[in-house]
mmCIF file of C-alpha atoms in Angstrom:
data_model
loop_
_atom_site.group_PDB
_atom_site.id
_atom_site.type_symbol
_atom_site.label_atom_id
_atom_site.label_comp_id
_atom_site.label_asym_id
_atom_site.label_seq_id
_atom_site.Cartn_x
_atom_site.Cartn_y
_atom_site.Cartn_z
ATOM 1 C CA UNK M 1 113.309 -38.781 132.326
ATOM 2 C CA UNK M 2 114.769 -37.462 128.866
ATOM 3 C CA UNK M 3 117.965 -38.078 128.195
ATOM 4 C CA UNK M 4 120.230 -36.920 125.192
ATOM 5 C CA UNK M 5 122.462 -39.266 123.374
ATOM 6 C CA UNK M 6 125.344 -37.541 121.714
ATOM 7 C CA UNK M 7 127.344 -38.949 118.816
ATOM 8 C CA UNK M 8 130.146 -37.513 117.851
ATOM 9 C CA UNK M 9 132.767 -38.436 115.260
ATOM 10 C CA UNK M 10 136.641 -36.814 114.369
ATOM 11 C CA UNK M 11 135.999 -33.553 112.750
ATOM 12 C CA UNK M 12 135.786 -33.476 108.780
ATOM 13 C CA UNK M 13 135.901 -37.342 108.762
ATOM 14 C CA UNK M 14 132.465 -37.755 107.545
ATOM 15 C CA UNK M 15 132.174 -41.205 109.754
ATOM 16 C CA UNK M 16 128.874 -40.396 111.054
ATOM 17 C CA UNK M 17 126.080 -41.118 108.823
ATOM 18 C CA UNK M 18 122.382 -41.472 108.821
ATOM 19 C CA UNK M 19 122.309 -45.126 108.693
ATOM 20 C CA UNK M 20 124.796 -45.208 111.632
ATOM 21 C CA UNK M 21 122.225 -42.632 113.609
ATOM 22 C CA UNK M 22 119.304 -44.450 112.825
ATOM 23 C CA UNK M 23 121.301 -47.611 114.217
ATOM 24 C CA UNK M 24 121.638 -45.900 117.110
ATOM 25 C CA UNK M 25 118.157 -44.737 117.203
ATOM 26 C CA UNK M 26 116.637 -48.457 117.088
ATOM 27 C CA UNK M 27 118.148 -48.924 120.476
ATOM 28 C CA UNK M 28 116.706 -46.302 122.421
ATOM 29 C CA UNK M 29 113.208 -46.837 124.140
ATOM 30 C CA UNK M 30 110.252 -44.630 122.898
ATOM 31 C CA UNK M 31 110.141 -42.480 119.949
ATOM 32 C CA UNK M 32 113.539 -40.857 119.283
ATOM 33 C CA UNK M 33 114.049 -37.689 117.582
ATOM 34 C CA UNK M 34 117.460 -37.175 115.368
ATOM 35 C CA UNK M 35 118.838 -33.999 115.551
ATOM 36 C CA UNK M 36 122.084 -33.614 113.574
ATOM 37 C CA UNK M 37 124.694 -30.976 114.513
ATOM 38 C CA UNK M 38 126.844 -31.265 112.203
ATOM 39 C CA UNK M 39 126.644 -33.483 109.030
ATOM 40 C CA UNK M 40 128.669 -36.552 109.285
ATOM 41 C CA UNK M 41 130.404 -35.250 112.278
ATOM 42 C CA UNK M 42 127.898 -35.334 115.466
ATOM 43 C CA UNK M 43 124.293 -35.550 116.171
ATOM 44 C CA UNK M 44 121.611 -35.505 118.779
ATOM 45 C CA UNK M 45 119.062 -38.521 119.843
ATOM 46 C CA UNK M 46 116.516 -37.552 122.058
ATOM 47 C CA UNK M 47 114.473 -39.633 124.260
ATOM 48 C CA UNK M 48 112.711 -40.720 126.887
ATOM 49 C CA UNK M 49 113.241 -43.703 129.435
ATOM 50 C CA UNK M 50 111.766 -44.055 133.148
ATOM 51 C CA UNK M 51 115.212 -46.729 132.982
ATOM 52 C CA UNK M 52 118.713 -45.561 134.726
ATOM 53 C CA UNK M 53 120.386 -43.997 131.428
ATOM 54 C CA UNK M 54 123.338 -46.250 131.976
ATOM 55 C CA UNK M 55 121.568 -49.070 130.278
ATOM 56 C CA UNK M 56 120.642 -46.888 127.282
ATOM 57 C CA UNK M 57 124.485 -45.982 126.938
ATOM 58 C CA UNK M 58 125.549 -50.315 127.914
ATOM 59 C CA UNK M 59 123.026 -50.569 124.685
ATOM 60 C CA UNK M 60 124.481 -48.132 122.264
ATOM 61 C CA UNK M 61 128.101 -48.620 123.016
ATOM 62 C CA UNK M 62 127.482 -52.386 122.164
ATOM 63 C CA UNK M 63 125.571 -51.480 118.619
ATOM 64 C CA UNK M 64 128.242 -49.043 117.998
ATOM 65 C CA UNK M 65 131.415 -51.014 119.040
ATOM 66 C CA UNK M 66 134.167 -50.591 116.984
ATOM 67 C CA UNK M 67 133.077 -47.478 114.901
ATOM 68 C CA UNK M 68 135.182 -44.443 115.408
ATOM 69 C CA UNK M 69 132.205 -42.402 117.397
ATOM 70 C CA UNK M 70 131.970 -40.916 120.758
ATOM 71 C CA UNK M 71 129.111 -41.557 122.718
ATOM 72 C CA UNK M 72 127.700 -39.703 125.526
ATOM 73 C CA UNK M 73 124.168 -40.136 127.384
ATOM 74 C CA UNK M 74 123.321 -37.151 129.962
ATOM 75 C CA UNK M 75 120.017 -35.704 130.791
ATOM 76 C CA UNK M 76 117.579 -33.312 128.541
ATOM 77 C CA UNK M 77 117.642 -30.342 131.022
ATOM 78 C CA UNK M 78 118.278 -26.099 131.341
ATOM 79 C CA UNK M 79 122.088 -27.303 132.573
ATOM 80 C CA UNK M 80 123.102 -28.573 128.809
ATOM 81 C CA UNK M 81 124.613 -25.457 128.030
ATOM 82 C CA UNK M 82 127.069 -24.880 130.723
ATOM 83 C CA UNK M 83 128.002 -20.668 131.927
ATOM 84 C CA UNK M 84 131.533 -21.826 133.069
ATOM 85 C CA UNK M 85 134.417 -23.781 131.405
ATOM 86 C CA UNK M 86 137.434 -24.367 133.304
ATOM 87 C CA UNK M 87 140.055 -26.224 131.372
ATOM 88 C CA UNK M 88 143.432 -27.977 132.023
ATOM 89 C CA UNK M 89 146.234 -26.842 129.908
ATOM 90 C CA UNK M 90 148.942 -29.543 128.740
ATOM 91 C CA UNK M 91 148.263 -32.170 126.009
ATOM 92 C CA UNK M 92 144.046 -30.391 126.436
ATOM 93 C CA UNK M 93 144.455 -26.669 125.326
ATOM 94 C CA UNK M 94 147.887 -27.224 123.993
ATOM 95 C CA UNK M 95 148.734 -30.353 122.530
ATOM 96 C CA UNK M 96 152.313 -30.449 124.227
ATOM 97 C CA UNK M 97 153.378 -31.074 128.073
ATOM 98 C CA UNK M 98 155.158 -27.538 128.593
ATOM 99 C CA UNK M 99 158.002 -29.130 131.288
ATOM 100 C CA UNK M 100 158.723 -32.044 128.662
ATOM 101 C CA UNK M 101 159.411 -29.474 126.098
ATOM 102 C CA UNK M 102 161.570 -27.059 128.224
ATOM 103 C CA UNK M 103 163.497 -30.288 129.237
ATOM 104 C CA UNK M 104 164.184 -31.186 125.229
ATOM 105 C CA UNK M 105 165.649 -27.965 125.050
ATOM 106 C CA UNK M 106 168.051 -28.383 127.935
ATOM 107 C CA UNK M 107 168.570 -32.200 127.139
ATOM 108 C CA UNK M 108 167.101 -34.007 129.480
ATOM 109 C CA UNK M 109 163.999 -34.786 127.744
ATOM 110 C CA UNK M 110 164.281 -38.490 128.630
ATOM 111 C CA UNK M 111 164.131 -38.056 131.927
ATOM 112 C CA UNK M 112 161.489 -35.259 132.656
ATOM 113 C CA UNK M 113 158.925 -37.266 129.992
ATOM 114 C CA UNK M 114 159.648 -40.425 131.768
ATOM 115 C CA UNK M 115 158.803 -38.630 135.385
ATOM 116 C CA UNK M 116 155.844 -36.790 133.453
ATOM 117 C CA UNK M 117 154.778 -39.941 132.191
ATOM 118 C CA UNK M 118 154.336 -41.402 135.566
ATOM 119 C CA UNK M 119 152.482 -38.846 137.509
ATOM 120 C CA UNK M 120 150.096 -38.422 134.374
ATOM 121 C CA UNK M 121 149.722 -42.516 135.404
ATOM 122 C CA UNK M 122 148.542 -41.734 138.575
ATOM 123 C CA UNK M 123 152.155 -43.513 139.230
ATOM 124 C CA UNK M 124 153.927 -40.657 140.843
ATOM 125 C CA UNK M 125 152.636 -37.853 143.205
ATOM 126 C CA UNK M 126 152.018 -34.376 141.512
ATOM 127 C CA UNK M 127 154.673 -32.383 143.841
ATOM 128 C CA UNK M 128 157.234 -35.321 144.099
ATOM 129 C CA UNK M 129 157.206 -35.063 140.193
ATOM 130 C CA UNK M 130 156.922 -31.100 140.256
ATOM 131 C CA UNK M 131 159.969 -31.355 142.253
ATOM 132 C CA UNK M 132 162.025 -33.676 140.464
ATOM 133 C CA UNK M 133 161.549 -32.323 137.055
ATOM 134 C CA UNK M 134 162.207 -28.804 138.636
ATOM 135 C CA UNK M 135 165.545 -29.692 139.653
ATOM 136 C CA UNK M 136 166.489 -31.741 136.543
ATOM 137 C CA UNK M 137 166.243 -28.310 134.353
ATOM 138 C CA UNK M 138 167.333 -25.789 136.829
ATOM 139 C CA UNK M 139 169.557 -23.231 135.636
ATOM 140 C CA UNK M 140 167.655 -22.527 132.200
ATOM 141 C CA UNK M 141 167.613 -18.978 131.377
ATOM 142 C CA UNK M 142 164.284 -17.292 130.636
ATOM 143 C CA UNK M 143 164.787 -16.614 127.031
ATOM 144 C CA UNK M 144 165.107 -20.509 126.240
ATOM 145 C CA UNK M 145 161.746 -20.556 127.935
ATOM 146 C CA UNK M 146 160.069 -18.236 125.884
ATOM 147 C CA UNK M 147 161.470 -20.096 122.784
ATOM 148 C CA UNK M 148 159.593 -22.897 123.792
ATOM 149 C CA UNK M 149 156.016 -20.938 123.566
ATOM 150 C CA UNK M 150 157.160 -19.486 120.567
ATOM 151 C CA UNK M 151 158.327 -22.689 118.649
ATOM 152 C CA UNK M 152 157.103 -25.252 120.761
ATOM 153 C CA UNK M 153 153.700 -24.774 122.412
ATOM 154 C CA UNK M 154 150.568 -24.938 119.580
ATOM 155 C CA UNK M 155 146.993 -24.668 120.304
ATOM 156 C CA UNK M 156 145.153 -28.816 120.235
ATOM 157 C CA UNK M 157 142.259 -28.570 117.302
ATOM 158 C CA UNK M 158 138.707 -26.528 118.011
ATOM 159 C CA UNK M 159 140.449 -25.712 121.560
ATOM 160 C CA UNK M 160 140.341 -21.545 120.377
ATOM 161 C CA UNK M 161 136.838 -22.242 118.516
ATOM 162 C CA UNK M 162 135.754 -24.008 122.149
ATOM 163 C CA UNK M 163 136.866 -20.747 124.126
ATOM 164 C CA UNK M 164 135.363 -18.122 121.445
ATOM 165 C CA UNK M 165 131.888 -20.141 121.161
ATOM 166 C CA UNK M 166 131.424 -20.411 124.591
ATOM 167 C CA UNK M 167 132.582 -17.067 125.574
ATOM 168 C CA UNK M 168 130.097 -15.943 122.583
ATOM 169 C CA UNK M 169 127.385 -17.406 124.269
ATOM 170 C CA UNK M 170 127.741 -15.742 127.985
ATOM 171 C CA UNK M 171 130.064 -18.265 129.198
ATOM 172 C CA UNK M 172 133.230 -17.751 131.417
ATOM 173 C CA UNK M 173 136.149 -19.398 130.491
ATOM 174 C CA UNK M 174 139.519 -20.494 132.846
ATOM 175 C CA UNK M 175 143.091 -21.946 132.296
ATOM 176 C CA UNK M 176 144.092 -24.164 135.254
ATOM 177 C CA UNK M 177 146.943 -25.595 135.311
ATOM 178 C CA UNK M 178 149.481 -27.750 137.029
ATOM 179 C CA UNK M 179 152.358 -26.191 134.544
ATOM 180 C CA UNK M 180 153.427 -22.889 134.958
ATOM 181 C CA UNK M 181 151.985 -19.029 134.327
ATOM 182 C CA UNK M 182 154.453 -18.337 132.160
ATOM 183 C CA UNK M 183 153.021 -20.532 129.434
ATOM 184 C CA UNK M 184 149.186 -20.461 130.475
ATOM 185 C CA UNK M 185 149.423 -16.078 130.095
ATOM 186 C CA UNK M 186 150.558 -17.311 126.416
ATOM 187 C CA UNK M 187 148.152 -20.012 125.866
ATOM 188 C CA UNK M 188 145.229 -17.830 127.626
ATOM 189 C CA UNK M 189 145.558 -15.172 125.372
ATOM 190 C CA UNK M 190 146.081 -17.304 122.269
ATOM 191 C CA UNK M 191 142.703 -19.201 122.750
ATOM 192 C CA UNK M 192 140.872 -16.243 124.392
ATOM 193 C CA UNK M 193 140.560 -17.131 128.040
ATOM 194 C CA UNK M 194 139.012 -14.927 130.791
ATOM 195 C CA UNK M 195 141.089 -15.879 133.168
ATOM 196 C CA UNK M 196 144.419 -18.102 133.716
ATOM 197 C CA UNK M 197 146.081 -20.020 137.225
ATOM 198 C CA UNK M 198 149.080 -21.788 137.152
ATOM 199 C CA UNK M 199 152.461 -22.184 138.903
ATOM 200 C CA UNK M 200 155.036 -19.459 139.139
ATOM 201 C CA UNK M 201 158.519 -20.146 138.115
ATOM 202 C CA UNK M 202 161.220 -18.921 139.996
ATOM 203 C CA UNK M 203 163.741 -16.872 138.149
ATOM 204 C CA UNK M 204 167.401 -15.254 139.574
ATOM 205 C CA UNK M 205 169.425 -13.208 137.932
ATOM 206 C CA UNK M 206 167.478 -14.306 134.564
ATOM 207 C CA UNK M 207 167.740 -18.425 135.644
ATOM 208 C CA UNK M 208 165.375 -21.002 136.463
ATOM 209 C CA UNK M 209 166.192 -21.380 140.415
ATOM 210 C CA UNK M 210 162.922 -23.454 141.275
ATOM 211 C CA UNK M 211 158.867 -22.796 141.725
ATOM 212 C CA UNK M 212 156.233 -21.313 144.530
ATOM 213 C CA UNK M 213 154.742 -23.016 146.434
ATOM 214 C CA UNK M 214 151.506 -23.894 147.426
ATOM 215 C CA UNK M 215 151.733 -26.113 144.176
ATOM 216 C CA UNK M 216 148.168 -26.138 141.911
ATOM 217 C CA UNK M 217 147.754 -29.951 141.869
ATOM 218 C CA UNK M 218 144.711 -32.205 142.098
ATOM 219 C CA UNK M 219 143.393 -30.832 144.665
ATOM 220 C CA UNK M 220 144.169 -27.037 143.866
ATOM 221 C CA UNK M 221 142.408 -27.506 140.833
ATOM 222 C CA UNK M 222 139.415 -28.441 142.128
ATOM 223 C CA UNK M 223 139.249 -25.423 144.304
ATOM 224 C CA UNK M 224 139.695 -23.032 141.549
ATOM 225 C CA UNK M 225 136.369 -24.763 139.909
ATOM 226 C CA UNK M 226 134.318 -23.567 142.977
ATOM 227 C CA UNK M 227 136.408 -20.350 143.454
ATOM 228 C CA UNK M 228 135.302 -19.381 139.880
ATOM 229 C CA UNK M 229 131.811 -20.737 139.979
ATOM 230 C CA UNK M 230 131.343 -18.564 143.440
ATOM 231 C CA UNK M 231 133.416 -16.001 141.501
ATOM 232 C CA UNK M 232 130.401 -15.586 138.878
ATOM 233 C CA UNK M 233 127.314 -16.719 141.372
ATOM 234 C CA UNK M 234 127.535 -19.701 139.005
ATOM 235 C CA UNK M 235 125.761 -23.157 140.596
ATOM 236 C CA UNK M 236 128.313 -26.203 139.760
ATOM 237 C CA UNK M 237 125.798 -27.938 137.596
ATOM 238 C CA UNK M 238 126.528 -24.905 134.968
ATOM 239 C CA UNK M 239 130.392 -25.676 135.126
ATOM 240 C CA UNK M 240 132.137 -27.530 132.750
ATOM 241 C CA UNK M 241 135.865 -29.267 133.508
ATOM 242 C CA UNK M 242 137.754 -30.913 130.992
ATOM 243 C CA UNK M 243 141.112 -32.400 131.266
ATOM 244 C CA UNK M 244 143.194 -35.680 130.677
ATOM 245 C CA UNK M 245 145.493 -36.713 133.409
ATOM 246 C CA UNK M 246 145.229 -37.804 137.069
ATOM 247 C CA UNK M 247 145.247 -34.514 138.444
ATOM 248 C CA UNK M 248 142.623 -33.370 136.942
ATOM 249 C CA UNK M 249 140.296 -36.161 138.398
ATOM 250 C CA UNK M 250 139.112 -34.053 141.574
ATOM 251 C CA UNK M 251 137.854 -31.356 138.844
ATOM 252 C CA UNK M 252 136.515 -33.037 136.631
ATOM 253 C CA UNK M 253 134.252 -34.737 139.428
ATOM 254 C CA UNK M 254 132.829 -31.998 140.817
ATOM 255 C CA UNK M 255 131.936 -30.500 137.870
ATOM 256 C CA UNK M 256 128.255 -30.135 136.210
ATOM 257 C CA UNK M 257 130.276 -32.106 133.445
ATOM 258 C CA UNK M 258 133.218 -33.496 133.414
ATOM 259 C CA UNK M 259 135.161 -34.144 129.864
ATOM 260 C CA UNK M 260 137.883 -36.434 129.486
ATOM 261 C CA UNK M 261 139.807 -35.452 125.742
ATOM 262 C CA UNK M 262 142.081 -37.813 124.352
ATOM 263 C CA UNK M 263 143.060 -38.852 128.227
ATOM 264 C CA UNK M 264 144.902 -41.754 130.146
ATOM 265 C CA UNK M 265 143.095 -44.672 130.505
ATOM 266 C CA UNK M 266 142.430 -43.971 134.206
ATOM 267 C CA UNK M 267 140.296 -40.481 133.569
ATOM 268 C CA UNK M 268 138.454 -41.399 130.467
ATOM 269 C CA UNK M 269 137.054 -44.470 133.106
ATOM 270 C CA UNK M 270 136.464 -41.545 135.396
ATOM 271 C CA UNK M 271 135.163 -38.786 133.764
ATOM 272 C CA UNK M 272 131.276 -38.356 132.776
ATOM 273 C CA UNK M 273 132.081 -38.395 129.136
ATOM 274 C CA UNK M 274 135.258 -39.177 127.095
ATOM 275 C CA UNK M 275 135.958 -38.042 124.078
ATOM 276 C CA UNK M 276 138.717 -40.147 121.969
ATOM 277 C CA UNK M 277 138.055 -39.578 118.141
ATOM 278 C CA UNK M 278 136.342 -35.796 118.271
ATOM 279 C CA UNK M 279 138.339 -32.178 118.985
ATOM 280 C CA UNK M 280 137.846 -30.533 121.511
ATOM 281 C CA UNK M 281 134.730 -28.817 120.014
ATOM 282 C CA UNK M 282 133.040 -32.119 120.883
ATOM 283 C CA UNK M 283 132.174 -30.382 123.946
ATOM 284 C CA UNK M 284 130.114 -27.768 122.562
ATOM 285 C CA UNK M 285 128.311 -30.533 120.699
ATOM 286 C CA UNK M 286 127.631 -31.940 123.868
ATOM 287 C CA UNK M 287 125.793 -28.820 125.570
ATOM 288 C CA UNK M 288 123.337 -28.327 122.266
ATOM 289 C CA UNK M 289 125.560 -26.570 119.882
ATOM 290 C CA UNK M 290 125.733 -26.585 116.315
ATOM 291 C CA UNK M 291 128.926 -26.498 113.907
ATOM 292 C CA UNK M 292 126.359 -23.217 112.272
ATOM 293 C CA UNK M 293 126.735 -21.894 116.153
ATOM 294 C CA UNK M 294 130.792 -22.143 116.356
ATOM 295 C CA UNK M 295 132.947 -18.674 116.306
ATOM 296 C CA UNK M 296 135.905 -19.984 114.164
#
């Protein structure tokens, strides 16, 4: 089968280099053909092996070990380029937990980051900590809220280029989050999503009171990846998911490709590829893109 090895290193860092690809290259069965993306920053090794492409990745991780480069092994087909990204918002679009910020502002940040902390863990179920936070900053007014997406809330690097390049190139492009639509309407428009899901706060009288439910958690999430690929007669193997906490395991599963960015220890194990020194336009690296291809 051919396969395509992707390595990709942090943005600008110029740790990638030709001896490092042709490293990498000496590893892989057959003849191998280098294809760089982006100079010093990611390139493409195809090959071929009739082996499971687990062993190809055991054998580059090990020549690679300790050099600050992502690796990735998935298969040379029409899927690469994906027609549907679906992406988590907090500490993945935005490089900030929205409910840990709202509780800095009405001092209890301690608290909420601690109970934030936990369910990102996997420690603490998504609506027990939904619930808990909810009630430790009830009674903010709305206009405190909005200074947090004003002052607080800032787009993660090559999250807007992501959205743009993809949309660009046919694709279409959802916010799902467990946080809350008051933020992902901000952060959808800032980065240029089709479409946003979220939570919705409940306000009274221009005060926090609590949130609707049914809650978007895990499993929520999951069923807004098929909703949209049904939504755009989209097969899942043309759906990319990418996220970094527990509740974004379910999604990140069942799609074509699932990305783990910068994630808890739990998800990158999970997820099909993780991504710890690249942006987040790693991921159009990894369906075939070059940096020449990227809307800025």
């Amino acid at each position: 089968m051919d396969y395509i090895a992707t390595l990709i290193a942090a943005p600008a860092s110029d740790a990638l280099t030709p001896a490092m690809a042709a490293t990498a290259a000496s590893v892989l069965p057959g003849e191998v053909r280098v294809h760089w993306l982006a100079t010093g920053e990611a390139c493409a090794l195809h090959f071929h092996d009739e082996g499971a492409r687990e062993e190809s990745e055991i054998d580059l991780r090990a020549t690679l070990r300790g050099l600050p480069v992502d690796i990735a092994v998935l298969p040379d087909t029409p899927a690469r380029r994906k027609r549907l990204l679906i992406a988590d918002m907090d500490s993945t679009i935005i490089g900030q937990e929205c409910i840990d910020e709202i509780a800095d502002m009405a001092g209890v940040g301690e608290q909420v980051a601690d109970i934030t902390a936990r369910a990102m863990r996997g420690n603490l179920g998504f609506r027990d900590a939904m619930m808990e936070r909810i009630d430790l900053i009830a009674g903010l007014d709305e206009a405190a809220l909005a200074r947090v997406a004003d002052e607080r809330l800032h787009l993660n690097p090559g999250a807007r280029t992501l959205v743009q390049t993809m949309r660009r190139h046919g694709a279409f492009c959802a916010l799902v989050s467990g946080g809350f639509t008051f933020f992902t309407r901000i952060i959808a428009e800032r980065a240029g999503f089709h479409a946003h899901r979220g939570n919705e706060l409940i306000f009274r009288n221009g005060r926090l009171t609590g949130v609707g439910e049914p809650l978007i958690g895990r499993e929520a999430k999951r069923s807004h990846l098929f909703a949209f690929a049904d939504e755009q007669d989209l097969p899942l193997e043309l759906s990319l998911a990418v996220g970094d906490g527990a509740n974004d395991l379910d999604m990140l599963e069942s799609a074509g490709l699932g990305v783990a960015v910068h994630a808890k220890p739990l998800v990158a194990e999970e997820a099909d590829v993780s991504i710890r020194h690249g942006d987040l336009t790693a991921l159009l690296y990894l369906q075939g893109y070059e940096k020449a291809d990227f809307i800025l």
